[in-house]
PDB file of C-alpha atoms in Angstrom:
ATOM      1  CA  MET A 182       3.829 -24.009  21.564  1.00  0.00           C
ATOM      2  CA  SER A 183       0.157 -24.818  21.064  1.00  0.00           C
ATOM      3  CA  ASP A 184      -0.873 -21.442  22.436  1.00  0.00           C
ATOM      4  CA  SER A 185       1.305 -19.707  20.124  1.00  0.00           C
ATOM      5  CA  ALA A 186      -0.132 -17.976  17.044  1.00  0.00           C
ATOM      6  CA  LEU A 187       1.699 -17.399  13.777  1.00  0.00           C
ATOM      7  CA  THR A 188       1.365 -13.825  12.320  1.00  0.00           C
ATOM      8  CA  ILE A 189       1.077 -13.787   8.665  1.00  0.00           C
ATOM      9  CA  LEU A 190       1.765 -10.797   6.673  1.00  0.00           C
ATOM     10  CA  LEU A 191      -0.463 -11.050   3.444  1.00  0.00           C
ATOM     11  CA  ALA A 192       0.810  -9.011   0.559  1.00  0.00           C
ATOM     12  CA  HIS A 193      -0.868  -8.891  -2.742  1.00  0.00           C
ATOM     13  CA  GLY A 194       1.912 -10.415  -4.817  1.00  0.00           C
ATOM     14  CA  SER A 195       3.380  -9.872  -8.309  1.00  0.00           C
ATOM     15  CA  SER A 196       5.425 -11.376 -10.989  1.00  0.00           C
ATOM     16  CA  ASP A 197       7.864  -8.930 -10.677  1.00  0.00           C
ATOM     17  CA  PRO A 198      10.490  -9.594  -8.237  1.00  0.00           C
ATOM     18  CA  LEU A 199      11.341  -5.899  -7.546  1.00  0.00           C
ATOM     19  CA  TRP A 200       7.829  -5.291  -6.327  1.00  0.00           C
ATOM     20  CA  LEU A 201       8.305  -8.194  -4.033  1.00  0.00           C
ATOM     21  CA  GLN A 202      11.663  -7.237  -2.527  1.00  0.00           C
ATOM     22  CA  PRO A 203      10.361  -4.496   0.091  1.00  0.00           C
ATOM     23  CA  PHE A 204       7.925  -6.926   1.489  1.00  0.00           C
ATOM     24  CA  PHE A 205      10.596  -9.493   2.050  1.00  0.00           C
ATOM     25  CA  ASP A 206      12.680  -6.529   3.684  1.00  0.00           C
ATOM     26  CA  LEU A 207       9.655  -5.732   5.906  1.00  0.00           C
ATOM     27  CA  GLU A 208       9.276  -9.447   6.780  1.00  0.00           C
ATOM     28  CA  GLN A 209      12.911  -9.447   8.025  1.00  0.00           C
ATOM     29  CA  ARG A 210      12.396  -6.342  10.144  1.00  0.00           C
ATOM     30  CA  ILE A 211       9.319  -7.800  11.962  1.00  0.00           C
ATOM     31  CA  GLN A 212      11.009 -11.121  12.439  1.00  0.00           C
ATOM     32  CA  ALA A 213      13.685  -9.385  14.204  1.00  0.00           C
ATOM     33  CA  ARG A 214      11.162  -9.376  17.010  1.00  0.00           C
ATOM     34  CA  THR A 215      10.956 -12.517  18.863  1.00  0.00           C
ATOM     35  CA  LYS A 216       7.383 -13.721  17.783  1.00  0.00           C
ATOM     36  CA  PRO A 217       6.987 -15.913  14.751  1.00  0.00           C
ATOM     37  CA  VAL A 218       6.153 -14.087  11.583  1.00  0.00           C
ATOM     38  CA  ARG A 219       5.843 -15.205   7.986  1.00  0.00           C
ATOM     39  CA  LEU A 220       5.232 -13.306   4.779  1.00  0.00           C
ATOM     40  CA  ALA A 221       2.786 -14.719   2.303  1.00  0.00           C
ATOM     41  CA  PHE A 222       1.352 -13.725  -1.117  1.00  0.00           C
ATOM     42  CA  MET A 223      -2.234 -13.841  -2.190  1.00  0.00           C
ATOM     43  CA  GLU A 224      -1.235 -14.655  -5.707  1.00  0.00           C
ATOM     44  CA  LEU A 225       1.552 -14.498  -8.494  1.00  0.00           C
ATOM     45  CA  ALA A 226       4.321 -15.071  -5.953  1.00  0.00           C
ATOM     46  CA  SER A 227       5.589 -17.610  -3.270  1.00  0.00           C
ATOM     47  CA  PRO A 228       4.919 -18.498  -0.718  1.00  0.00           C
ATOM     48  CA  SER A 229       1.291 -18.422  -1.111  1.00  0.00           C
ATOM     49  CA  LEU A 230      -1.096 -18.462   1.996  1.00  0.00           C
ATOM     50  CA  ASP A 231      -1.755 -22.189   1.528  1.00  0.00           C
ATOM     51  CA  ASP A 232       1.931 -22.759   1.812  1.00  0.00           C
ATOM     52  CA  VAL A 233       2.471 -20.848   4.829  1.00  0.00           C
ATOM     53  CA  ILE A 234      -0.818 -22.260   6.617  1.00  0.00           C
ATOM     54  CA  ALA A 235       0.353 -25.814   5.673  1.00  0.00           C
ATOM     55  CA  ASP A 236       4.014 -25.160   7.283  1.00  0.00           C
ATOM     56  CA  ALA A 237       2.499 -23.717  10.285  1.00  0.00           C
ATOM     57  CA  ARG A 238       0.292 -26.473  10.838  1.00  0.00           C
ATOM     58  CA  LYS A 239       3.206 -28.986  10.522  1.00  0.00           C
ATOM     59  CA  ASN A 240       5.321 -26.847  12.861  1.00  0.00           C
ATOM     60  CA  GLY A 241       2.435 -27.258  15.622  1.00  0.00           C
ATOM     61  CA  PHE A 242       0.593 -23.772  15.098  1.00  0.00           C
ATOM     62  CA  GLN A 243      -3.128 -23.943  16.050  1.00  0.00           C
ATOM     63  CA  ARG A 244      -3.717 -20.492  15.388  1.00  0.00           C
ATOM     64  CA  ALA A 245      -2.642 -17.935  12.790  1.00  0.00           C
ATOM     65  CA  VAL A 246      -3.373 -14.195  12.460  1.00  0.00           C
ATOM     66  CA  VAL A 247      -3.292 -12.791   8.892  1.00  0.00           C
ATOM     67  CA  LEU A 248      -2.523  -9.086   8.614  1.00  0.00           C
ATOM     68  CA  PRO A 249      -3.044  -7.868   5.114  1.00  0.00           C
ATOM     69  CA  LEU A 250      -0.529  -5.272   3.628  1.00  0.00           C
ATOM     70  CA  PHE A 251      -3.117  -3.738   1.584  1.00  0.00           C
ATOM     71  CA  PHE A 252      -4.084   0.069   1.434  1.00  0.00           C
ATOM     72  CA  ALA A 253      -7.798  -0.869   1.231  1.00  0.00           C
ATOM     73  CA  ALA A 254     -10.277  -3.916   1.351  1.00  0.00           C
ATOM     74  CA  GLY A 255     -11.454  -4.420  -2.216  1.00  0.00           C
ATOM     75  CA  ARG A 256     -12.965  -7.523  -3.479  1.00  0.00           C
ATOM     76  CA  HIS A 257      -9.899  -9.662  -2.667  1.00  0.00           C
ATOM     77  CA  LEU A 258     -10.012  -8.929   0.931  1.00  0.00           C
ATOM     78  CA  ARG A 259     -13.812  -8.938   1.356  1.00  0.00           C
ATOM     79  CA  ILE A 260     -14.541 -12.045  -0.809  1.00  0.00           C
ATOM     80  CA  ASP A 261     -11.468 -14.035  -2.020  1.00  0.00           C
ATOM     81  CA  VAL A 262      -9.215 -13.935   1.145  1.00  0.00           C
ATOM     82  CA  PRO A 263     -12.031 -14.911   3.434  1.00  0.00           C
ATOM     83  CA  ARG A 264     -13.148 -17.844   1.338  1.00  0.00           C
ATOM     84  CA  GLN A 265      -9.653 -19.149   1.146  1.00  0.00           C
ATOM     85  CA  ILE A 266      -9.283 -18.785   4.976  1.00  0.00           C
ATOM     86  CA  GLU A 267     -12.514 -20.470   5.550  1.00  0.00           C
ATOM     87  CA  GLN A 268     -11.386 -23.585   3.235  1.00  0.00           C
ATOM     88  CA  LEU A 269      -7.928 -23.574   4.822  1.00  0.00           C
ATOM     89  CA  THR A 270      -9.495 -23.667   8.318  1.00  0.00           C
ATOM     90  CA  GLN A 271     -11.510 -26.433   7.572  1.00  0.00           C
ATOM     91  CA  GLN A 272      -8.833 -28.385   5.651  1.00  0.00           C
ATOM     92  CA  TRP A 273      -6.287 -28.054   8.595  1.00  0.00           C
ATOM     93  CA  GLN A 274      -8.616 -27.611  11.701  1.00  0.00           C
ATOM     94  CA  MET A 275      -6.664 -24.313  12.480  1.00  0.00           C
ATOM     95  CA  ASP A 276      -8.000 -20.949  13.870  1.00  0.00           C
ATOM     96  CA  ILE A 277      -7.240 -18.335  11.437  1.00  0.00           C
ATOM     97  CA  GLN A 278      -8.203 -14.881  12.124  1.00  0.00           C
ATOM     98  CA  LEU A 279      -8.129 -12.202   9.201  1.00  0.00           C
ATOM     99  CA  LEU A 280      -7.505  -8.739  10.386  1.00  0.00           C
ATOM    100  CA  PRO A 281      -8.350  -5.626   8.705  1.00  0.00           C
ATOM    101  CA  PRO A 282      -5.773  -4.265   6.099  1.00  0.00           C
ATOM    102  CA  ILE A 283      -3.068  -2.093   7.312  1.00  0.00           C
ATOM    103  CA  GLY A 284      -4.404   0.820   5.195  1.00  0.00           C
ATOM    104  CA  GLU A 285      -7.306   1.112   7.652  1.00  0.00           C
ATOM    105  CA  HIS A 286      -5.101   1.595  10.598  1.00  0.00           C
ATOM    106  CA  SER A 287      -4.441   5.181  11.562  1.00  0.00           C
ATOM    107  CA  LEU A 288      -0.835   4.838  11.915  1.00  0.00           C
ATOM    108  CA  LEU A 289      -0.698   4.084   7.988  1.00  0.00           C
ATOM    109  CA  SER A 290      -2.792   6.954   6.949  1.00  0.00           C
ATOM    110  CA  ASP A 291      -0.942   9.256   9.389  1.00  0.00           C
ATOM    111  CA  ALA A 292       2.284   8.449   7.652  1.00  0.00           C
ATOM    112  CA  ILE A 293       0.924   8.785   4.340  1.00  0.00           C
ATOM    113  CA  VAL A 294      -0.518  12.267   5.274  1.00  0.00           C
ATOM    114  CA  ARG A 295       3.079  13.199   6.649  1.00  0.00           C
ATOM    115  CA  ILE A 296       4.732  11.690   3.578  1.00  0.00           C
ATOM    116  CA  ALA A 297       2.511  13.696   1.408  1.00  0.00           C
ATOM    117  CA  GLY A 298       3.234  16.919   3.335  1.00  0.00           C
ATOM    118  CA  GLU A 299       6.959  16.522   3.006  1.00  0.00           C
ATOM    119  CA  ALA A 300       6.329  16.139  -0.979  1.00  0.00           C
ATOM    120  CA  ILE A 301       4.291  19.172  -0.971  1.00  0.00           C
ATOM    121  CA  ASP A 302       6.729  21.349   1.183  1.00  0.00           C
ATOM    122  CA  ALA A 303       9.581  20.134  -1.044  1.00  0.00           C
ATOM    123  CA  SER A 304       7.788  21.190  -4.204  1.00  0.00           C
ATOM    124  CA  HIS A 305       7.050  24.799  -2.876  1.00  0.00           C
ATOM    125  CA  PRO A 306      10.679  25.765  -1.861  1.00  0.00           C
ATOM    126  CA  SER A 307       9.814  29.520  -2.371  1.00  0.00           C
ATOM    127  CA  ASP A 308       7.754  29.543   0.502  1.00  0.00           C
ATOM    128  CA  HIS A 309      10.693  29.061   2.780  1.00  0.00           C
ATOM    129  CA  THR A 310      12.214  32.260   1.661  1.00  0.00           C
TER     130      THR A 310
ATOM    131  CA  MET B 221       0.512  30.855  -9.508  1.00  0.00           C
ATOM    132  CA  SER B 222       3.076  29.988 -12.286  1.00  0.00           C
ATOM    133  CA  ASP B 223       5.660  28.890  -9.686  1.00  0.00           C
ATOM    134  CA  SER B 224       3.033  26.757  -7.885  1.00  0.00           C
ATOM    135  CA  ALA B 225       3.377  22.999  -8.129  1.00  0.00           C
ATOM    136  CA  LEU B 226       0.244  20.714  -8.174  1.00  0.00           C
ATOM    137  CA  THR B 227       0.908  17.504  -5.916  1.00  0.00           C
ATOM    138  CA  ILE B 228      -0.788  14.567  -7.442  1.00  0.00           C
ATOM    139  CA  LEU B 229      -1.243  11.431  -5.438  1.00  0.00           C
ATOM    140  CA  LEU B 230      -1.268   8.637  -7.713  1.00  0.00           C
ATOM    141  CA  ALA B 231      -2.846   5.294  -6.684  1.00  0.00           C
ATOM    142  CA  HIS B 232      -3.215   2.269  -8.630  1.00  0.00           C
ATOM    143  CA  GLY B 233      -6.990   2.231  -9.363  1.00  0.00           C
ATOM    144  CA  SER B 234      -9.564  -0.424  -9.134  1.00  0.00           C
ATOM    145  CA  SER B 235     -13.063  -0.929 -10.440  1.00  0.00           C
ATOM    146  CA  ASP B 236     -14.307  -1.590  -6.749  1.00  0.00           C
ATOM    147  CA  PRO B 237     -15.628   1.745  -5.267  1.00  0.00           C
ATOM    148  CA  LEU B 238     -14.738   0.344  -1.848  1.00  0.00           C
ATOM    149  CA  TRP B 239     -11.229   0.023  -2.836  1.00  0.00           C
ATOM    150  CA  LEU B 240     -11.113   3.603  -3.969  1.00  0.00           C
ATOM    151  CA  GLN B 241     -12.796   5.158  -1.011  1.00  0.00           C
ATOM    152  CA  PRO B 242      -9.681   5.179   1.436  1.00  0.00           C
ATOM    153  CA  PHE B 243      -7.867   7.158  -1.136  1.00  0.00           C
ATOM    154  CA  PHE B 244     -10.352   9.657  -1.440  1.00  0.00           C
ATOM    155  CA  ASP B 245     -10.466   9.917   2.180  1.00  0.00           C
ATOM    156  CA  LEU B 246      -6.677  10.648   2.195  1.00  0.00           C
ATOM    157  CA  GLU B 247      -7.005  13.189  -0.619  1.00  0.00           C
ATOM    158  CA  GLN B 248      -9.482  15.225   1.694  1.00  0.00           C
ATOM    159  CA  ARG B 249      -7.109  15.042   4.668  1.00  0.00           C
ATOM    160  CA  ILE B 250      -4.383  16.265   2.659  1.00  0.00           C
ATOM    161  CA  GLN B 251      -6.135  18.935   0.852  1.00  0.00           C
ATOM    162  CA  ALA B 252      -6.949  20.249   4.281  1.00  0.00           C
ATOM    163  CA  ARG B 253      -3.554  21.758   3.893  1.00  0.00           C
ATOM    164  CA  THR B 254      -3.294  25.068   1.968  1.00  0.00           C
ATOM    165  CA  LYS B 255      -1.348  23.453  -0.871  1.00  0.00           C
ATOM    166  CA  PRO B 256      -2.845  22.171  -4.216  1.00  0.00           C
ATOM    167  CA  VAL B 257      -3.357  18.465  -4.109  1.00  0.00           C
ATOM    168  CA  ARG B 258      -5.087  16.024  -6.376  1.00  0.00           C
ATOM    169  CA  LEU B 259      -5.895  12.417  -6.414  1.00  0.00           C
ATOM    170  CA  ALA B 260      -5.331  10.531  -9.561  1.00  0.00           C
ATOM    171  CA  PHE B 261      -5.640   6.772 -10.626  1.00  0.00           C
ATOM    172  CA  MET B 262      -3.274   4.804 -12.867  1.00  0.00           C
ATOM    173  CA  GLU B 263      -6.043   2.716 -14.167  1.00  0.00           C
ATOM    174  CA  LEU B 264      -9.578   1.489 -13.802  1.00  0.00           C
ATOM    175  CA  ALA B 265     -10.899   4.543 -12.132  1.00  0.00           C
ATOM    176  CA  SER B 266     -11.412   8.318 -12.390  1.00  0.00           C
ATOM    177  CA  PRO B 267      -9.867  10.922 -12.404  1.00  0.00           C
ATOM    178  CA  SER B 268      -6.962   9.449 -14.339  1.00  0.00           C
ATOM    179  CA  LEU B 269      -3.588  10.877 -14.343  1.00  0.00           C
ATOM    180  CA  ASP B 270      -4.280  12.291 -18.005  1.00  0.00           C
ATOM    181  CA  ASP B 271      -7.445  14.074 -16.527  1.00  0.00           C
ATOM    182  CA  VAL B 272      -5.641  15.817 -13.640  1.00  0.00           C
ATOM    183  CA  ILE B 273      -2.654  16.904 -15.700  1.00  0.00           C
ATOM    184  CA  ALA B 274      -4.927  18.497 -18.286  1.00  0.00           C
ATOM    185  CA  ASP B 275      -6.900  20.201 -15.497  1.00  0.00           C
ATOM    186  CA  ALA B 276      -3.893  21.471 -14.020  1.00  0.00           C
ATOM    187  CA  ARG B 277      -2.531  22.945 -17.210  1.00  0.00           C
ATOM    188  CA  LYS B 278      -5.903  24.696 -17.548  1.00  0.00           C
ATOM    189  CA  ASN B 279      -5.570  26.122 -14.185  1.00  0.00           C
ATOM    190  CA  GLY B 280      -2.381  27.498 -14.896  1.00  0.00           C
ATOM    191  CA  PHE B 281       0.029  24.983 -13.248  1.00  0.00           C
ATOM    192  CA  GLN B 282       3.385  24.885 -14.998  1.00  0.00           C
ATOM    193  CA  ARG B 283       4.793  22.176 -12.582  1.00  0.00           C
ATOM    194  CA  ALA B 284       3.350  18.819 -11.134  1.00  0.00           C
ATOM    195  CA  VAL B 285       4.892  16.569  -8.613  1.00  0.00           C
ATOM    196  CA  VAL B 286       3.563  12.934  -8.586  1.00  0.00           C
ATOM    197  CA  LEU B 287       3.740  10.973  -5.338  1.00  0.00           C
ATOM    198  CA  PRO B 288       2.652   7.264  -6.045  1.00  0.00           C
ATOM    199  CA  LEU B 289       0.620   5.737  -3.087  1.00  0.00           C
ATOM    200  CA  PHE B 290       2.128   2.415  -3.912  1.00  0.00           C
ATOM    201  CA  PHE B 291       4.059  -0.163  -1.717  1.00  0.00           C
ATOM    202  CA  ALA B 292       6.600  -0.872  -4.230  1.00  0.00           C
ATOM    203  CA  ALA B 293       8.041   0.125  -7.681  1.00  0.00           C
ATOM    204  CA  GLY B 294       6.953  -2.678  -9.820  1.00  0.00           C
ATOM    205  CA  ARG B 295       6.791  -2.460 -13.568  1.00  0.00           C
ATOM    206  CA  HIS B 296       3.949   0.191 -13.351  1.00  0.00           C
ATOM    207  CA  LEU B 297       6.190   2.644 -11.824  1.00  0.00           C
ATOM    208  CA  ARG B 298       9.420   1.721 -13.366  1.00  0.00           C
ATOM    209  CA  ILE B 299       7.983   1.622 -16.998  1.00  0.00           C
ATOM    210  CA  ASP B 300       4.351   2.614 -17.663  1.00  0.00           C
ATOM    211  CA  VAL B 301       4.303   5.464 -15.241  1.00  0.00           C
ATOM    212  CA  PRO B 302       7.348   7.194 -16.468  1.00  0.00           C
ATOM    213  CA  ARG B 303       6.388   6.734 -20.093  1.00  0.00           C
ATOM    214  CA  GLN B 304       3.100   8.230 -19.422  1.00  0.00           C
ATOM    215  CA  ILE B 305       4.664  11.196 -17.745  1.00  0.00           C
ATOM    216  CA  GLU B 306       7.089  11.612 -20.695  1.00  0.00           C
ATOM    217  CA  GLN B 307       4.428  11.817 -23.046  1.00  0.00           C
ATOM    218  CA  LEU B 308       2.300  14.217 -20.907  1.00  0.00           C
ATOM    219  CA  THR B 309       5.231  16.471 -20.182  1.00  0.00           C
ATOM    220  CA  GLN B 310       5.549  16.953 -24.150  1.00  0.00           C
ATOM    221  CA  GLN B 311       1.811  17.380 -24.542  1.00  0.00           C
ATOM    222  CA  TRP B 312       1.512  19.801 -22.134  1.00  0.00           C
ATOM    223  CA  GLN B 313       4.697  21.540 -22.038  1.00  0.00           C
ATOM    224  CA  MET B 314       4.590  21.043 -18.411  1.00  0.00           C
ATOM    225  CA  ASP B 315       7.388  19.987 -15.876  1.00  0.00           C
ATOM    226  CA  ILE B 316       6.200  16.759 -14.091  1.00  0.00           C
ATOM    227  CA  GLN B 317       8.244  15.069 -11.465  1.00  0.00           C
ATOM    228  CA  LEU B 318       7.653  11.442 -10.587  1.00  0.00           C
ATOM    229  CA  LEU B 319       8.720  10.718  -6.834  1.00  0.00           C
ATOM    230  CA  PRO B 320       9.555   7.198  -5.261  1.00  0.00           C
ATOM    231  CA  PRO B 321       6.642   5.352  -4.141  1.00  0.00           C
ATOM    232  CA  ILE B 322       5.660   6.017  -0.403  1.00  0.00           C
ATOM    233  CA  GLY B 323       6.379   2.395   0.366  1.00  0.00           C
ATOM    234  CA  GLU B 324      10.108   3.270  -0.020  1.00  0.00           C
ATOM    235  CA  HIS B 325       9.807   6.114   2.631  1.00  0.00           C
ATOM    236  CA  SER B 326      10.969   5.028   6.191  1.00  0.00           C
ATOM    237  CA  LEU B 327       8.029   6.581   7.652  1.00  0.00           C
ATOM    238  CA  LEU B 328       5.756   4.143   5.846  1.00  0.00           C
ATOM    239  CA  SER B 329       7.914   1.054   6.477  1.00  0.00           C
ATOM    240  CA  ASP B 330       8.061   2.237  10.119  1.00  0.00           C
ATOM    241  CA  ALA B 331       4.325   2.412  10.483  1.00  0.00           C
ATOM    242  CA  ILE B 332       4.036  -0.941   8.910  1.00  0.00           C
ATOM    243  CA  VAL B 333       6.281  -2.489  11.417  1.00  0.00           C
ATOM    244  CA  ARG B 334       4.570  -0.649  14.174  1.00  0.00           C
ATOM    245  CA  ILE B 335       1.223  -2.056  13.135  1.00  0.00           C
ATOM    246  CA  ALA B 336       2.618  -5.633  12.747  1.00  0.00           C
ATOM    247  CA  GLY B 337       3.927  -5.303  16.298  1.00  0.00           C
ATOM    248  CA  GLU B 338       0.471  -4.359  17.707  1.00  0.00           C
ATOM    249  CA  ALA B 339      -1.099  -7.376  15.838  1.00  0.00           C
ATOM    250  CA  ILE B 340       1.490  -9.697  17.142  1.00  0.00           C
ATOM    251  CA  ASP B 341       1.246  -8.588  20.696  1.00  0.00           C
ATOM    252  CA  ALA B 342      -2.519  -8.921  20.561  1.00  0.00           C
ATOM    253  CA  SER B 343      -2.266 -12.485  19.164  1.00  0.00           C
ATOM    254  CA  HIS B 344      -0.184 -13.488  22.268  1.00  0.00           C
ATOM    255  CA  PRO B 345      -2.276 -12.279  25.204  1.00  0.00           C
ATOM    256  CA  SER B 346      -0.862 -14.898  27.527  1.00  0.00           C
ATOM    257  CA  ASP B 347       2.598 -13.059  27.116  1.00  0.00           C
ATOM    258  CA  HIS B 348       1.079 -10.205  29.205  1.00  0.00           C
ATOM    259  CA  THR B 349       0.259 -12.291  32.324  1.00  0.00           C
TER     260      THR B 349
END
């Protein structure tokens, strides 16, 4: 167990439950893999990153990897989250690694380009005649 | 021209230029296709949806399709944006269609699951021995 890392999917959060739901759905799909995965929200929703890290430590994890489910690295990911992770690292004596946001991964931008392509094609039905 | 629809990629927006940049990059990649595409921000950044719709009308477009670059449909996409589109439709006598956010498209959730899978695999190097 001690060598295992918890992967944390970090979403922004919202007070709107309908906004949160797709992230819980993603957590479930990813948890269907065998490795330990948890969803956490940066603000406005539970569980918070603090909660998930505290749980992880209590469950024996010494390492965590945080994957931000964000399109881009704004101030939250450049300043607020690194500061919070530094504090949590010291508090729990845990190795916590912050990954780049998924928006910087080519798989995500490629998917967006394909989805936009579908929308564009569908909006020009006359081209298909 | 009159039968052509402008596709508008609608992002949330931010006062942080570093947050905006990936969306401008996406706009460029998608504009590399032949169909007319514009990026717009819901708030906090330019161009706004109002700006882009006004430009579109002046350039002869009678139709626009709005693809939200959002992970989920929170209050913004369920209430604020439809209300704004209704107002713009009347103001410009234009046919403006709001699509579901890209986060509801299986291509996007599949990409996120794959990116998370990579992160999980990378965090468990001992499994590969």
